[in-house]
Amino acid sequence: MQIVETTNEGLKRAYTVTIPATEISARIEGEVKRMAPQMKMPGFRPGKVPANLVKKMHGPALHQEALQTSINEAMDKLVADNALRPAMQPDVSLGEGYEEGKDAELSVSLEVLPKIEAPSLEGLKLEKLTVPVQDEAVDEQVQRFADQQKSYETVEGRAAEDGDQVLCDFVGKLNGEEFEGGKAEGQAIVIGSGRLIPGFEEQLIGAKAGDERTITVTFPEDYGAENLAGQEATFDITVHEVKVPGETKIDDDFAKQLGLEGLDQLKGLLRGQLEQETAGLTRTQMKRQLLDQLAAGHDFDVPPTMVEAEFEQIWQQLQNEAANEEDPEAARAEIEAEKDDYRKIAERRVRLGLLLSEIGQANGVEVSGQEMQMLLQQAAQQYRPEDRQRFVEYVRQDPMAAAQLRAPLYEDKVVDFLIEKAEVTEREVTRDELQAAIEADADEVKTDAKPKKAAAKKAKKAEPKDDAEAGSAASEDTVQETATEDAGEVKKAKKAPAKKKAEASDEPVADADAEGGAKPKKATAKKAAKTED
């Protein structure tokens, strides 16, 4: 085998690799000898099939397998002999005109990870902004939660208004035909709750018990069912009752209805949620400080292919966001004007990801096998039950897929390690001050600034993926679940067939493999495209 380096510029490398025809032939002969004793063919005793007949029957498949095995071993040797750390999967092309019996000439191009000196951890200083949870904030959350649990009373002859609850049956139709999941009986719909697709609830205003009406709505473009997304549909509705919200008295009895011991326990649960939210905001603020310090002190070349892959993720998300705006064309024009900024964001994210990986390796930060198994099982839950095991096997067999799954947790562990090493001072602030500090930290670095355009409001941040940002209020659903779990009975909410599609969460940053680069073992040879005259 002959390996010749043809390019060595910055992080780019290129090689020509020649695999002798004799090596490929030897593999084929070895496989024939292995197969022959196991083969059966009419006219021959078991195990006595001649080698030339085996080759005649399975020649093309044997040659392809021998060629691919030779390429994989050549790539392993190339990486090992040259101490390469591929940033992404190498591009491997089989020379034009190759045929069995000839030497296989490969063209290999790749980008390598930069050599990064592990930075000194001395001198890291962080300010930790904390938000004490006040009794007033807890009381406000109790009131919000009570509003979500309000009871409704039937009023005879009432025309439904905003905020009323309408008990009805409905049948959804697409082009005059009923569609799956579009039918319900005795459905309780609160007008103005926003739980159903746009335009559904509003068309119930004015309805009275006994009324029958047909409404027309358009499903969102990103609706979960592809056959309904963006489609206009009708719903035949029969109204049974119109109810008005009643007063909810906040006391021990109210808490006991939720399966709790009393009001104090409910307040304790809500206080815990608020504390968890503010702790998440505090960590986001500290992480941004930390990453800004790291970014300011390190400026090294990063593999363009990694930057491009990260940019494509960001850009695809922005395009999806823009498509759901009131004026998609205007939204696309706005983000197009900021395209260069998003590319810089991608570059910064890749640089910080590589830096954190280097720090983690230098300091023995690892994701344990047990933690990886938990990540794998959690990720598998996103797939249909019959596909989960196949996903698990795919990740276990593909080093790049495993690295991408591991990266967010590995990053979090490195960040936690650095925060523990830093000199931390604490200062109490209000929640608004904490959120303002987070935004100010982002604005200090141009490439880390959050897009201010409406279409780009959910773009990924410039640093590797932050923890999920806490919402502005405690989650009523979480309190309800916690309460019922404490009471020993978890109640599952009934799903309405016409609810909005839940928004997808951000995808994690695909970091470099913690072991030092992409694995090329599964590189597949591609025949060179013929150039047309």
XYZ file of C-alpha atoms in Angstrom:
533
model
C 0.000 0.000 0.000
C 1.313 3.429 -0.944
C 0.210 6.681 0.741
C 1.297 10.059 -0.668
C 0.370 13.414 0.884
C -0.736 15.903 -1.774
C -2.067 18.790 0.324
C -1.079 20.150 3.725
C -2.495 23.653 4.092
C -3.766 24.849 7.424
C -6.289 22.249 8.582
C -6.760 20.750 5.115
C -5.096 17.470 4.164
C -5.265 15.412 0.971
C -3.696 12.102 0.053
C -3.554 9.570 -2.735
C -3.707 5.985 -1.555
C -2.858 3.055 -3.815
C -4.116 -0.389 -2.812
C -2.373 -3.131 -4.826
C -4.617 -5.422 -6.835
C -2.787 -8.366 -5.263
C -4.008 -7.324 -1.817
C -7.636 -7.192 -2.976
C -7.267 -10.511 -4.801
C -5.790 -12.137 -1.701
C -8.808 -11.073 0.300
C -11.149 -12.546 -2.294
C -9.241 -15.846 -2.323
C -9.300 -15.985 1.451
C -13.057 -15.456 1.513
C -13.578 -18.129 -1.164
C -11.622 -20.651 0.902
C -13.739 -19.751 3.919
C -17.038 -20.088 2.041
C -16.364 -23.185 -0.075
C -16.591 -25.821 2.714
C -19.989 -24.423 3.709
C -21.554 -24.259 0.261
C -23.969 -26.717 -1.283
C -24.500 -27.113 -5.011
C -26.312 -29.788 -7.068
C -23.842 -32.359 -8.407
C -21.245 -31.784 -5.704
C -20.853 -33.271 -2.287
C -21.244 -30.764 0.625
C -18.024 -28.800 1.037
C -16.602 -29.965 -2.295
C -17.746 -27.103 -4.531
C -14.753 -25.910 -6.612
C -13.353 -22.490 -5.816
C -13.804 -21.278 -9.401
C -17.563 -21.953 -9.192
C -17.803 -20.111 -5.879
C -16.108 -17.114 -7.482
C -18.388 -17.352 -10.515
C -21.516 -17.327 -8.339
C -20.442 -14.676 -5.845
C -17.603 -12.878 -7.600
C -19.031 -9.317 -7.771
C -20.191 -9.383 -4.135
C -16.886 -10.852 -2.946
C -14.931 -8.230 -4.869
C -17.021 -5.354 -3.510
C -16.630 -6.606 0.054
C -12.869 -7.115 -0.360
C -12.497 -3.651 -1.883
C -14.456 -1.981 0.907
C -12.515 -3.824 3.602
C -9.251 -2.786 1.968
C -10.390 0.843 1.827
C -11.403 0.817 5.496
C -8.051 -0.629 6.547
C -6.230 1.867 4.323
C -8.071 4.716 6.011
C -7.193 3.377 9.455
C -3.544 3.172 8.434
C -3.621 6.658 6.915
C -5.012 8.167 10.108
C -2.674 6.217 12.406
C 0.539 6.718 10.416
C -0.028 10.470 10.073
C -1.432 10.985 13.599
C -4.526 12.635 12.147
C -7.567 13.779 14.073
C -10.271 14.115 11.369
C -12.787 16.865 12.069
C -15.466 15.241 9.936
C -15.812 12.065 7.903
C -13.030 12.032 5.267
C -14.114 12.250 1.642
C -12.913 9.094 -0.162
C -13.198 8.748 -3.951
C -12.243 5.729 -6.026
C -10.349 6.630 -9.170
C -12.218 6.723 -12.471
C -11.813 3.633 -14.606
C -11.175 1.233 -11.759
C -12.042 -2.388 -12.418
C -11.271 -5.728 -10.853
C -7.678 -6.802 -11.334
C -6.311 -3.245 -11.221
C -4.749 -1.335 -8.354
C -7.307 0.756 -6.504
C -6.294 4.427 -6.426
C -8.091 6.515 -3.833
C -8.279 10.275 -3.470
C -8.752 11.231 0.176
C -9.461 14.740 1.424
C -10.254 15.786 4.963
C -9.927 18.494 7.554
C -8.192 17.889 10.855
C -8.880 19.279 14.291
C -6.558 22.115 15.299
C -3.902 21.581 17.935
C -5.131 23.432 20.999
C -3.076 23.990 24.097
C -5.178 23.346 27.179
C -5.618 26.786 28.734
C -4.590 27.641 32.244
C -7.509 27.619 34.630
C -5.922 30.185 36.893
C -7.571 33.574 37.079
C -11.104 32.539 36.150
C -13.466 34.903 37.945
C -17.241 34.692 37.756
C -20.063 36.632 39.346
C -23.035 34.537 40.411
C -26.289 36.476 40.377
C -28.877 34.892 42.645
C -32.580 35.598 42.953
C -34.192 34.884 46.335
C -37.762 33.671 45.918
C -40.080 36.128 47.683
C -43.388 35.166 49.304
C -45.163 37.535 46.935
C -43.855 35.617 43.932
C -45.078 32.346 45.431
C -48.525 33.828 46.104
C -48.664 35.066 42.517
C -47.915 31.579 41.259
C -50.559 30.086 43.535
C -53.093 32.497 42.046
C -51.976 31.636 38.498
C -52.298 27.956 39.282
C -55.749 28.480 40.816
C -56.836 30.300 37.673
C -55.845 27.235 35.669
C -57.873 24.995 37.975
C -61.018 27.105 37.945
C -64.398 25.380 37.855
C -67.181 26.216 35.395
C -70.925 26.526 35.965
C -73.615 25.967 33.322
C -75.733 29.024 32.431
C -78.952 28.342 30.523
C -79.512 30.421 27.380
C -76.074 32.070 27.524
C -74.272 32.972 24.314
C -70.640 31.901 24.663
C -68.099 34.656 25.291
C -64.330 34.809 25.538
C -63.248 32.854 28.632
C -66.360 30.664 28.705
C -66.198 26.893 28.459
C -68.175 25.237 25.671
C -69.100 21.560 25.944
C -69.586 20.210 22.442
C -69.187 17.420 19.882
C -67.346 18.034 16.644
C -66.489 16.194 13.441
C -63.586 17.404 11.279
C -63.692 17.018 7.505
C -61.095 17.481 4.788
C -62.551 17.994 1.331
C -65.876 16.808 2.720
C -64.467 13.565 4.142
C -63.911 12.843 7.839
C -60.241 12.541 8.798
C -58.643 10.485 11.543
C -58.320 12.246 14.895
C -60.770 14.999 13.965
C -63.769 13.728 15.915
C -64.665 14.192 19.584
C -67.688 13.934 21.846
C -68.270 15.925 25.014
C -65.168 18.028 24.410
C -64.701 20.918 26.874
C -63.193 23.920 25.068
C -62.268 27.165 26.837
C -62.578 30.048 24.392
C -59.353 32.055 24.307
C -57.192 29.334 25.856
C -55.257 28.883 22.613
C -55.193 25.113 23.018
C -56.747 24.398 19.617
C -55.608 25.395 16.148
C -55.938 29.101 15.264
C -59.461 30.223 14.473
C -61.234 27.270 16.094
C -62.070 28.711 19.511
C -62.917 32.189 18.226
C -65.683 30.816 16.005
C -67.479 29.413 19.061
C -68.216 32.909 20.374
C -71.950 33.526 20.340
C -72.861 29.827 20.336
C -75.668 28.630 22.635
C -76.653 25.219 23.974
C -78.405 23.283 21.188
C -76.739 25.232 18.377
C -75.239 23.447 15.402
C -72.697 25.237 13.256
C -69.933 24.511 10.788
C -66.671 26.378 11.048
C -63.731 26.564 8.639
C -60.118 26.609 9.834
C -56.662 26.183 8.304
C -54.155 23.874 9.953
C -50.698 25.393 10.599
C -47.967 24.625 8.064
C -45.949 22.840 10.771
C -48.860 20.734 12.055
C -47.818 17.258 13.174
C -50.038 15.312 10.758
C -48.588 15.812 7.269
C -51.926 15.187 5.568
C -53.422 18.122 7.492
C -50.512 20.597 7.561
C -51.505 23.776 5.746
C -54.890 22.318 4.731
C -58.272 24.020 5.046
C -60.787 21.896 6.955
C -64.338 22.201 8.273
C -65.712 21.132 11.632
C -69.384 20.331 12.225
C -70.058 21.365 15.817
C -72.968 20.550 18.125
C -73.048 22.647 21.322
C -74.427 20.987 24.475
C -73.620 23.465 27.240
C -72.119 26.901 27.767
C -70.398 27.410 31.118
C -68.949 30.462 32.854
C -65.874 30.363 35.124
C -66.568 30.317 38.835
C -64.507 31.690 41.711
C -61.737 29.458 43.050
C -61.105 29.869 46.764
C -57.442 29.359 47.634
C -57.321 27.391 50.876
C -56.443 23.956 52.257
C -59.498 22.413 50.603
C -58.310 23.647 47.214
C -54.917 22.018 47.774
C -56.521 18.789 48.990
C -58.496 18.567 45.744
C -55.098 18.285 44.057
C -54.104 15.365 46.271
C -51.957 17.450 48.642
C -52.080 17.760 52.409
C -52.806 21.454 52.385
C -52.013 24.914 51.055
C -48.543 24.980 52.631
C -47.495 21.939 50.602
C -48.771 23.533 47.402
C -46.803 26.696 48.147
C -43.735 24.603 48.857
C -43.990 22.869 45.488
C -44.425 26.156 43.655
C -41.540 27.740 45.581
C -39.363 24.811 44.555
C -40.271 25.355 40.928
C -39.427 29.035 41.116
C -36.110 28.246 42.782
C -35.323 25.720 40.063
C -36.145 28.240 37.351
C -34.001 30.994 38.815
C -31.175 28.518 39.400
C -31.348 27.680 35.681
C -31.162 31.376 34.779
C -28.242 31.829 37.162
C -26.367 28.956 35.531
C -27.047 30.407 32.061
C -25.658 33.773 33.213
C -22.532 32.145 34.685
C -22.016 29.975 31.633
C -22.168 32.974 29.326
C -19.602 34.792 31.421
C -17.364 31.750 31.314
C -17.677 31.218 27.572
C -17.095 34.892 26.869
C -13.859 34.716 28.839
C -12.763 31.608 26.967
C -13.691 33.097 23.594
C -11.839 36.333 24.332
C -8.651 34.466 25.183
C -8.560 31.984 22.290
C -8.573 32.587 18.564
C -7.509 29.598 16.470
C -8.494 28.257 13.065
C -11.468 25.881 13.026
C -12.362 23.295 10.364
C -14.564 24.963 7.708
C -16.658 21.814 7.286
C -17.588 21.865 10.983
C -18.494 25.550 10.751
C -20.586 24.909 7.656
C -22.417 22.009 9.328
C -23.174 24.159 12.371
C -24.253 27.078 10.208
C -26.620 24.832 8.227
C -28.331 23.768 11.468
C -28.768 27.391 12.527
C -29.888 28.488 9.074
C -32.411 25.672 8.708
C -33.956 26.596 12.034
C -34.190 30.249 11.012
C -35.836 29.284 7.725
C -38.405 27.200 9.600
C -39.074 30.104 11.961
C -39.489 32.517 9.070
C -41.976 30.219 7.334
C -44.294 30.509 10.336
C -44.223 34.318 10.503
C -47.163 36.452 9.366
C -45.061 37.699 6.424
C -42.649 34.857 5.550
C -41.009 36.740 2.676
C -40.188 39.752 4.858
C -38.916 37.483 7.598
C -36.620 35.650 5.163
C -35.291 38.974 3.875
C -34.467 40.048 7.427
C -32.478 36.939 8.290
C -30.801 36.977 4.857
C -29.421 40.414 5.694
C -27.840 38.942 8.843
C -26.488 35.787 7.194
C -22.841 36.697 7.759
C -23.516 37.244 11.456
C -25.015 33.773 11.770
C -21.968 32.281 10.076
C -19.790 34.004 12.682
C -22.058 32.586 15.365
C -21.485 29.112 13.935
C -17.715 29.640 13.918
C -17.707 30.787 17.530
C -19.800 27.830 18.610
C -17.455 25.370 16.916
C -14.371 27.057 18.417
C -15.824 26.980 21.915
C -16.935 23.373 21.481
C -13.404 22.316 20.510
C -11.902 24.319 23.362
C -14.230 22.772 25.933
C -13.443 19.321 24.552
C -9.711 19.964 24.945
C -10.163 21.236 28.504
C -12.253 18.219 29.395
C -9.732 15.729 28.024
C -6.828 17.486 29.734
C -8.614 17.326 33.073
C -10.112 13.857 32.938
C -13.741 14.877 32.431
C -15.696 11.898 31.110
C -19.199 10.729 30.343
C -19.579 7.379 32.073
C -20.978 4.290 30.408
C -24.025 4.486 32.656
C -24.631 8.123 31.709
C -24.259 7.253 28.018
C -26.748 4.439 28.399
C -29.261 6.846 29.955
C -28.749 9.311 27.090
C -29.269 6.519 24.598
C -32.489 5.344 26.190
C -33.846 8.901 26.457
C -33.068 9.615 22.800
C -34.662 6.321 21.729
C -37.969 7.423 23.269
C -38.351 9.932 20.436
C -38.885 7.048 18.014
C -41.719 4.599 17.547
C -41.463 1.554 19.832
C -40.647 -0.741 16.927
C -37.783 1.549 15.810
C -36.115 2.172 19.172
C -33.832 -0.868 19.253
C -32.721 -0.162 15.696
C -31.789 3.393 16.753
C -29.848 2.079 19.749
C -27.881 -0.317 17.544
C -27.163 2.445 15.033
C -25.690 4.736 17.695
C -23.633 1.922 19.184
C -22.137 1.089 15.795
C -21.557 4.649 14.567
C -18.877 6.603 16.516
C -20.006 9.934 15.046
C -23.626 9.402 16.092
C -22.480 8.425 19.587
C -20.260 11.512 19.791
C -23.146 13.796 18.836
C -25.376 12.212 21.445
C -22.702 12.486 24.123
C -21.572 16.047 23.297
C -24.196 18.134 25.205
C -23.711 16.223 28.474
C -19.928 16.233 28.075
C -20.043 19.982 27.529
C -22.187 20.535 30.614
C -19.755 18.506 32.714
C -16.802 20.557 31.464
C -18.661 23.799 32.198
C -19.487 22.592 35.714
C -15.825 21.637 36.194
C -14.691 25.128 35.157
C -17.247 26.847 37.376
C -15.965 24.821 40.334
C -12.407 25.962 39.528
C -13.342 29.638 39.157
C -13.308 32.274 41.850
C -17.022 32.976 42.311
C -18.580 35.978 44.010
C -22.320 36.133 44.698
C -24.736 39.029 44.454
C -28.488 39.076 45.043
C -30.589 40.631 42.288
C -34.180 40.628 41.095
C -35.340 38.253 38.381
C -35.598 41.124 35.898
C -32.043 42.193 36.702
C -30.807 38.641 36.177
C -32.507 38.372 32.796
C -31.132 41.787 31.813
C -27.630 40.636 32.771
C -27.983 37.547 30.569
C -29.012 39.687 27.605
C -26.242 42.194 28.312
C -23.630 39.429 28.363
C -24.878 38.280 24.968
C -24.796 41.788 23.510
C -21.190 42.369 24.589
C -19.994 39.897 21.958
C -21.265 40.795 18.505
C -21.376 37.249 17.263
C -23.123 36.120 20.412
C -25.905 38.682 20.182
C -29.427 37.329 19.971
C -31.120 38.256 16.689
C -33.523 41.098 17.339
C -35.766 40.400 14.377
C -39.039 38.659 15.083
C -38.313 35.904 12.618
C -35.065 35.076 14.363
C -36.163 35.281 17.976
C -35.542 31.583 18.616
C -32.152 31.263 16.898
C -29.476 29.239 18.619
C -27.053 31.212 20.701
C -23.441 31.726 19.748
C -21.971 29.519 22.411
C -22.480 25.746 22.641
C -26.028 24.991 23.620
C -27.131 26.585 26.879
C -29.324 24.834 29.384
C -32.970 25.224 28.505
C -34.032 28.714 29.514
C -36.500 28.828 32.363
C -39.936 30.215 31.615
C -41.342 33.345 33.187
C -43.759 31.422 35.388
C -43.952 28.094 37.163
C -45.475 25.299 35.129
C -48.994 24.438 36.198
C -48.710 21.030 34.505
C -45.621 20.167 36.526
C -47.273 21.150 39.797
C -50.329 19.081 38.951
C -48.140 16.073 38.119
C -46.072 16.478 41.274
C -49.162 16.836 43.404
C -50.842 13.751 42.019
C -47.638 11.761 42.274
C -47.420 12.707 45.957
C -50.961 11.453 46.343
C -50.057 8.210 44.614
C -52.140 8.682 41.494
C -50.815 10.338 38.375
C -53.630 11.659 36.220
C -53.073 11.790 32.468
C -54.569 14.736 30.626
C -56.929 13.928 27.776
C -55.563 15.083 24.419
C -57.733 17.163 22.120
C -57.481 16.048 18.480
C -57.073 19.533 17.075
C -54.341 20.866 19.377
C -51.393 22.781 18.041
C -48.235 20.857 17.275
C -45.725 21.158 20.100
C -42.624 23.155 19.194
C -39.475 21.150 18.728
C -36.653 21.845 21.058
C -33.305 22.983 19.817
C -30.948 20.314 18.556
C -27.690 19.938 20.554
C -24.397 21.279 19.227
C -22.509 18.464 17.455
C -19.150 18.569 19.211
C -15.945 16.803 18.242
C -15.564 13.265 19.489
C -14.109 13.356 22.986
C -11.545 10.744 21.997
C -10.017 13.064 19.418
C -11.759 13.389 16.100
C -14.124 11.782 13.663
C -13.770 8.072 12.986
C -13.283 7.197 9.292
C -13.799 3.433 9.559
C -17.053 3.447 7.635
C -15.884 5.628 4.768
C -17.518 4.454 1.551
C -15.672 4.681 -1.731
C -17.315 6.912 -4.288
C -16.523 6.552 -7.976
C -15.300 9.780 -9.502
C -17.912 11.549 -11.559
C -17.206 11.557 -15.268
C -16.522 14.976 -16.736
C -18.678 15.682 -19.726
C -17.032 17.420 -22.644
